[in-house]
Amino acid sequence: MNQKLDELLANNRAWAARIKSQDPDFFSKLSNQQTPRYLWIGCADSRVPCTQLVDLLPGDMFVHRNVANLVLHTDFNCLSVMQYAIDVLQVEHIIVCGHYRCGGIQAAMRHQEFGLIDNWLRHIHDTLNKYQNYLAAFATEDQRMNAVCELNVMEQVFNVCDNTLVRNAWRRGQKITVHGWIYGVEDGLLRDLDLSLSTVEEMKAAVQRLDLKTGLIVA
Ligand code: CO
């Protein structure tokens, strides 16, 4: 039995050599500083390797991943990543990226029990409850699940915007745009959910559009 994961370490040596063959100073330049323009908040799912699927190099993207790409107001792990990205790295874009066929969302929708993680996924239940009338109109479970994956991204985009870190950055004139994307594990493609928010006003308008679309408010 290979206890040292030699294959992965060999892969790494080949990868580093490949990058160095294109740019001999690549790693020495990066070792001094990182200046990423993007913060990615995505799902921990192994099928969504963020840096790879947008074809970026080390140093280009700051990353936070958790199960079901949730942004909770009390999660100091995610908040610390956001604070450092905003205040120190001064990223210009925060991308919240969900994906279809998300196991976390599926578990919540099917009331599957896996242990501790069920508590984390309670936040998906909040979204399911909030939009239950809208979701009831979908004909199949697949369609409903796709809709929940998208709604979950939108809710997290609003959580990012509604956070003191982003609000204060906007207030002091720092340019940050928060984006909502969703990834198709079946075709490798990202979809823009047409949610790119740069101001509090844009966020409020987007919340209202979603409330109208989902019947939470009536025109
Ligand atoms: Co997922």
mmCIF file of C-alpha atoms and ligand atoms in Angstrom:
data_model
loop_
_atom_site.group_PDB
_atom_site.id
_atom_site.type_symbol
_atom_site.label_atom_id
_atom_site.label_comp_id
_atom_site.label_asym_id
_atom_site.label_seq_id
_atom_site.Cartn_x
_atom_site.Cartn_y
_atom_site.Cartn_z
ATOM 1 C CA MET A 1 0.000 0.000 0.000
ATOM 2 C CA ASN A 2 1.283 3.449 -0.896
ATOM 3 C CA GLN A 3 1.130 5.347 2.372
ATOM 4 C CA LYS A 4 2.971 8.421 1.168
ATOM 5 C CA LEU A 5 0.813 9.415 -1.800
ATOM 6 C CA ASP A 6 3.890 9.389 -4.006
ATOM 7 C CA GLU A 7 1.771 9.852 -7.099
ATOM 8 C CA LEU A 8 0.418 13.201 -5.906
ATOM 9 C CA LEU A 9 3.866 14.414 -4.887
ATOM 10 C CA ALA A 10 5.246 13.374 -8.278
ATOM 11 C CA ASN A 11 2.346 15.196 -9.972
ATOM 12 C CA ASN A 12 3.281 18.279 -7.995
ATOM 13 C CA ARG A 13 6.910 18.174 -9.088
ATOM 14 C CA ALA A 14 5.846 17.858 -12.725
ATOM 15 C CA TRP A 15 3.355 20.710 -12.341
ATOM 16 C CA ALA A 16 5.909 23.056 -10.772
ATOM 17 C CA ALA A 17 8.436 22.182 -13.479
ATOM 18 C CA ARG A 18 5.849 22.883 -16.186
ATOM 19 C CA ILE A 19 5.086 26.332 -14.794
ATOM 20 C CA LYS A 20 8.781 27.119 -14.333
ATOM 21 C CA SER A 21 9.515 26.097 -17.911
ATOM 22 C CA GLN A 22 7.093 28.809 -19.054
ATOM 23 C CA ASP A 23 8.211 31.408 -16.524
ATOM 24 C CA PRO A 24 11.405 30.599 -14.607
ATOM 25 C CA ASP A 25 10.753 33.335 -12.014
ATOM 26 C CA PHE A 26 7.078 32.495 -11.461
ATOM 27 C CA PHE A 27 7.345 31.084 -7.939
ATOM 28 C CA SER A 28 10.081 33.429 -6.726
ATOM 29 C CA LYS A 29 7.961 36.422 -7.808
ATOM 30 C CA LEU A 30 4.901 34.984 -6.045
ATOM 31 C CA SER A 31 6.792 34.257 -2.856
ATOM 32 C CA ASN A 32 7.146 37.975 -2.162
ATOM 33 C CA GLN A 33 3.510 38.974 -2.434
ATOM 34 C CA GLN A 34 0.058 37.992 -3.619
ATOM 35 C CA THR A 35 -2.190 40.479 -5.400
ATOM 36 C CA PRO A 36 -5.307 38.546 -6.360
ATOM 37 C CA ARG A 37 -8.169 40.508 -7.892
ATOM 38 C CA TYR A 38 -10.797 37.923 -7.027
ATOM 39 C CA LEU A 39 -12.247 36.310 -3.953
ATOM 40 C CA TRP A 40 -14.034 33.065 -4.738
ATOM 41 C CA ILE A 41 -16.602 31.691 -2.303
ATOM 42 C CA GLY A 42 -17.633 28.263 -3.482
ATOM 43 C CA CYS A 43 -18.671 24.757 -2.533
ATOM 44 C CA ALA A 44 -16.123 22.261 -1.191
ATOM 45 C CA ASP A 45 -17.314 19.735 -3.818
ATOM 46 C CA SER A 46 -14.350 18.021 -5.517
ATOM 47 C CA ARG A 47 -15.986 18.503 -8.905
ATOM 48 C CA VAL A 48 -15.747 22.295 -8.624
ATOM 49 C CA PRO A 49 -11.999 23.058 -8.616
ATOM 50 C CA CYS A 50 -12.364 26.817 -8.761
ATOM 51 C CA THR A 51 -8.938 28.040 -9.875
ATOM 52 C CA GLN A 52 -8.757 25.310 -12.497
ATOM 53 C CA LEU A 53 -12.134 25.905 -14.067
ATOM 54 C CA VAL A 54 -11.484 29.609 -14.631
ATOM 55 C CA ASP A 55 -7.955 28.745 -15.795
ATOM 56 C CA LEU A 56 -6.130 31.016 -13.358
ATOM 57 C CA LEU A 57 -2.642 30.611 -11.956
ATOM 58 C CA PRO A 58 -1.511 30.566 -8.322
ATOM 59 C CA GLY A 59 -1.688 34.105 -6.974
ATOM 60 C CA ASP A 60 -4.743 35.123 -9.012
ATOM 61 C CA MET A 61 -7.608 34.146 -6.740
ATOM 62 C CA PHE A 62 -8.227 34.129 -2.991
ATOM 63 C CA VAL A 63 -10.497 31.239 -2.095
ATOM 64 C CA HIS A 64 -12.946 30.189 0.566
ATOM 65 C CA ARG A 65 -14.874 26.971 0.178
ATOM 66 C CA ASN A 66 -17.356 25.213 2.410
ATOM 67 C CA VAL A 67 -20.204 22.779 1.966
ATOM 68 C CA ALA A 68 -22.919 24.395 -0.165
ATOM 69 C CA ASN A 69 -21.071 27.745 -0.464
ATOM 70 C CA LEU A 70 -22.817 29.341 2.482
ATOM 71 C CA VAL A 71 -22.018 32.828 3.770
ATOM 72 C CA LEU A 72 -23.272 33.065 7.333
ATOM 73 C CA HIS A 73 -23.106 36.242 9.355
ATOM 74 C CA THR A 74 -21.604 34.366 12.313
ATOM 75 C CA ASP A 75 -19.058 32.220 10.465
ATOM 76 C CA PHE A 76 -15.732 33.719 11.507
ATOM 77 C CA ASN A 77 -13.874 31.493 9.099
ATOM 78 C CA CYS A 78 -15.653 32.928 6.067
ATOM 79 C CA LEU A 79 -15.776 36.428 7.579
ATOM 80 C CA SER A 80 -12.029 36.422 8.231
ATOM 81 C CA VAL A 81 -11.352 35.415 4.644
ATOM 82 C CA MET A 82 -13.640 38.202 3.447
ATOM 83 C CA GLN A 83 -12.092 40.777 5.765
ATOM 84 C CA TYR A 84 -8.557 39.975 4.687
ATOM 85 C CA ALA A 85 -9.565 39.906 1.009
ATOM 86 C CA ILE A 86 -11.345 43.255 1.248
ATOM 87 C CA ASP A 87 -9.153 45.231 3.655
ATOM 88 C CA VAL A 88 -5.690 43.871 2.941
ATOM 89 C CA LEU A 89 -5.712 42.315 -0.518
ATOM 90 C CA GLN A 90 -8.240 44.840 -1.822
ATOM 91 C CA VAL A 91 -9.918 42.404 -4.188
ATOM 92 C CA GLU A 92 -12.219 44.000 -6.743
ATOM 93 C CA HIS A 93 -14.568 41.089 -7.249
ATOM 94 C CA ILE A 94 -16.212 38.623 -4.902
ATOM 95 C CA ILE A 95 -17.648 35.650 -6.754
ATOM 96 C CA VAL A 96 -20.165 33.459 -4.979
ATOM 97 C CA CYS A 97 -20.310 30.309 -7.047
ATOM 98 C CA GLY A 98 -22.724 27.464 -6.434
ATOM 99 C CA HIS A 99 -23.191 24.418 -8.583
ATOM 100 C CA TYR A 100 -25.975 22.177 -9.797
ATOM 101 C CA ARG A 101 -26.294 18.722 -8.185
ATOM 102 C CA CYS A 102 -24.883 20.070 -4.930
ATOM 103 C CA GLY A 103 -24.855 17.245 -2.401
ATOM 104 C CA GLY A 104 -25.457 19.622 0.488
ATOM 105 C CA ILE A 105 -28.569 21.024 -1.105
ATOM 106 C CA GLN A 106 -29.746 17.570 -2.102
ATOM 107 C CA ALA A 107 -29.302 16.321 1.463
ATOM 108 C CA ALA A 108 -31.309 19.237 2.821
ATOM 109 C CA MET A 109 -34.102 18.818 0.278
ATOM 110 C CA ARG A 110 -34.367 15.067 0.861
ATOM 111 C CA HIS A 111 -34.037 15.390 4.630
ATOM 112 C CA GLN A 112 -31.073 13.022 4.582
ATOM 113 C CA GLU A 113 -29.137 12.757 7.823
ATOM 114 C CA PHE A 114 -25.334 12.652 7.869
ATOM 115 C CA GLY A 115 -24.531 13.864 11.377
ATOM 116 C CA LEU A 116 -22.973 17.149 12.422
ATOM 117 C CA ILE A 117 -23.276 18.586 8.940
ATOM 118 C CA ASP A 118 -27.084 18.465 9.178
ATOM 119 C CA ASN A 119 -26.839 21.534 11.412
ATOM 120 C CA TRP A 120 -24.782 23.428 8.849
ATOM 121 C CA LEU A 121 -27.349 22.507 6.216
ATOM 122 C CA ARG A 122 -30.158 23.907 8.373
ATOM 123 C CA HIS A 123 -29.398 27.144 6.546
ATOM 124 C CA ILE A 124 -30.531 25.540 3.292
ATOM 125 C CA HIS A 125 -33.784 24.644 5.037
ATOM 126 C CA ASP A 126 -34.279 28.332 5.783
ATOM 127 C CA THR A 127 -34.058 29.046 2.059
ATOM 128 C CA LEU A 128 -36.414 26.144 1.284
ATOM 129 C CA ASN A 129 -38.935 27.494 3.772
ATOM 130 C CA LYS A 130 -38.631 31.050 2.521
ATOM 131 C CA TYR A 131 -39.320 30.102 -1.099
ATOM 132 C CA GLN A 132 -41.613 27.117 -0.533
ATOM 133 C CA ASN A 133 -44.531 28.476 -2.567
ATOM 134 C CA TYR A 134 -42.316 29.360 -5.521
ATOM 135 C CA LEU A 135 -40.555 25.997 -5.369
ATOM 136 C CA ALA A 136 -43.818 24.045 -5.167
ATOM 137 C CA ALA A 137 -44.597 25.141 -8.742
ATOM 138 C CA PHE A 138 -41.728 23.161 -10.308
ATOM 139 C CA ALA A 139 -42.824 19.935 -12.002
ATOM 140 C CA THR A 140 -39.887 17.687 -11.159
ATOM 141 C CA GLU A 141 -37.455 17.267 -8.297
ATOM 142 C CA ASP A 142 -34.550 17.954 -10.668
ATOM 143 C CA GLN A 143 -35.982 21.282 -11.739
ATOM 144 C CA ARG A 144 -36.749 22.191 -8.134
ATOM 145 C CA MET A 145 -33.245 21.252 -7.061
ATOM 146 C CA ASN A 146 -31.698 23.372 -9.810
ATOM 147 C CA ALA A 147 -33.840 26.278 -8.675
ATOM 148 C CA VAL A 148 -32.731 25.813 -5.054
ATOM 149 C CA CYS A 149 -29.068 25.722 -6.109
ATOM 150 C CA GLU A 150 -29.592 29.061 -7.872
ATOM 151 C CA LEU A 151 -31.622 30.594 -5.030
ATOM 152 C CA ASN A 152 -28.949 29.539 -2.573
ATOM 153 C CA VAL A 153 -26.312 31.420 -4.572
ATOM 154 C CA MET A 154 -28.507 34.523 -4.668
ATOM 155 C CA GLU A 155 -29.151 34.371 -0.921
ATOM 156 C CA GLN A 156 -25.406 34.121 -0.275
ATOM 157 C CA VAL A 157 -24.691 37.018 -2.644
ATOM 158 C CA PHE A 158 -27.105 39.091 -0.569
ATOM 159 C CA ASN A 159 -25.433 37.880 2.627
ATOM 160 C CA VAL A 160 -22.063 39.033 1.276
ATOM 161 C CA CYS A 161 -23.464 42.448 0.346
ATOM 162 C CA ASP A 162 -25.394 42.837 3.570
ATOM 163 C CA ASN A 163 -22.329 42.258 5.622
ATOM 164 C CA THR A 164 -20.583 45.074 7.525
ATOM 165 C CA LEU A 165 -17.310 44.336 5.703
ATOM 166 C CA VAL A 166 -18.727 44.963 2.235
ATOM 167 C CA ARG A 167 -21.096 47.696 3.377
ATOM 168 C CA ASN A 168 -18.271 49.645 5.009
ATOM 169 C CA ALA A 169 -16.020 49.133 1.995
ATOM 170 C CA TRP A 170 -18.738 50.508 -0.274
ATOM 171 C CA ARG A 171 -19.347 53.401 2.125
ATOM 172 C CA ARG A 172 -15.705 54.449 1.974
ATOM 173 C CA GLY A 173 -15.761 54.250 -1.822
ATOM 174 C CA GLN A 174 -13.861 51.005 -2.307
ATOM 175 C CA LYS A 175 -14.863 49.364 -5.575
ATOM 176 C CA ILE A 176 -16.117 45.838 -5.000
ATOM 177 C CA THR A 177 -18.549 43.947 -7.183
ATOM 178 C CA VAL A 178 -20.263 40.846 -5.823
ATOM 179 C CA HIS A 179 -21.222 38.264 -8.435
ATOM 180 C CA GLY A 180 -23.533 35.249 -8.401
ATOM 181 C CA TRP A 181 -22.491 32.337 -10.603
ATOM 182 C CA ILE A 182 -23.456 28.709 -10.870
ATOM 183 C CA TYR A 183 -21.429 25.841 -12.292
ATOM 184 C CA GLY A 184 -22.670 22.840 -14.211
ATOM 185 C CA VAL A 185 -20.770 19.749 -13.083
ATOM 186 C CA GLU A 186 -22.225 17.932 -16.108
ATOM 187 C CA ASP A 187 -20.814 20.302 -18.760
ATOM 188 C CA GLY A 188 -17.982 22.172 -17.032
ATOM 189 C CA LEU A 189 -19.564 25.547 -17.724
ATOM 190 C CA LEU A 190 -20.162 28.537 -15.475
ATOM 191 C CA ARG A 191 -23.388 30.476 -15.760
ATOM 192 C CA ASP A 192 -23.756 34.080 -14.710
ATOM 193 C CA LEU A 193 -26.950 34.477 -12.670
ATOM 194 C CA ASP A 194 -27.120 38.081 -13.830
ATOM 195 C CA LEU A 195 -26.408 39.276 -10.337
ATOM 196 C CA SER A 196 -23.439 41.642 -10.229
ATOM 197 C CA LEU A 197 -23.847 44.119 -7.422
ATOM 198 C CA SER A 198 -21.622 47.126 -6.734
ATOM 199 C CA THR A 199 -23.775 49.307 -4.479
ATOM 200 C CA VAL A 200 -26.343 49.023 -1.692
ATOM 201 C CA GLU A 201 -28.975 50.369 -4.090
ATOM 202 C CA GLU A 202 -28.191 47.671 -6.654
ATOM 203 C CA MET A 203 -28.458 45.061 -3.941
ATOM 204 C CA LYS A 204 -31.832 46.334 -2.741
ATOM 205 C CA ALA A 205 -33.133 46.384 -6.325
ATOM 206 C CA ALA A 206 -31.916 42.825 -6.883
ATOM 207 C CA VAL A 207 -33.570 41.617 -3.679
ATOM 208 C CA GLN A 208 -36.810 43.225 -4.803
ATOM 209 C CA ARG A 209 -36.563 41.625 -8.280
ATOM 210 C CA LEU A 210 -36.103 38.220 -6.687
ATOM 211 C CA ASP A 211 -38.953 38.790 -4.230
ATOM 212 C CA LEU A 212 -41.239 39.695 -7.142
ATOM 213 C CA LYS A 213 -40.098 36.750 -9.249
ATOM 214 C CA THR A 214 -40.646 34.286 -6.434
ATOM 215 C CA GLY A 215 -43.929 35.801 -5.288
ATOM 216 C CA LEU A 216 -42.681 36.951 -1.874
ATOM 217 C CA ILE A 217 -44.048 40.363 -2.765
ATOM 218 C CA VAL A 218 -46.712 41.258 -5.296
ATOM 219 C CA ALA A 219 -46.297 44.097 -7.777
HETATM 220 CO CO CO B 1 -21.956 21.468 -3.406
#
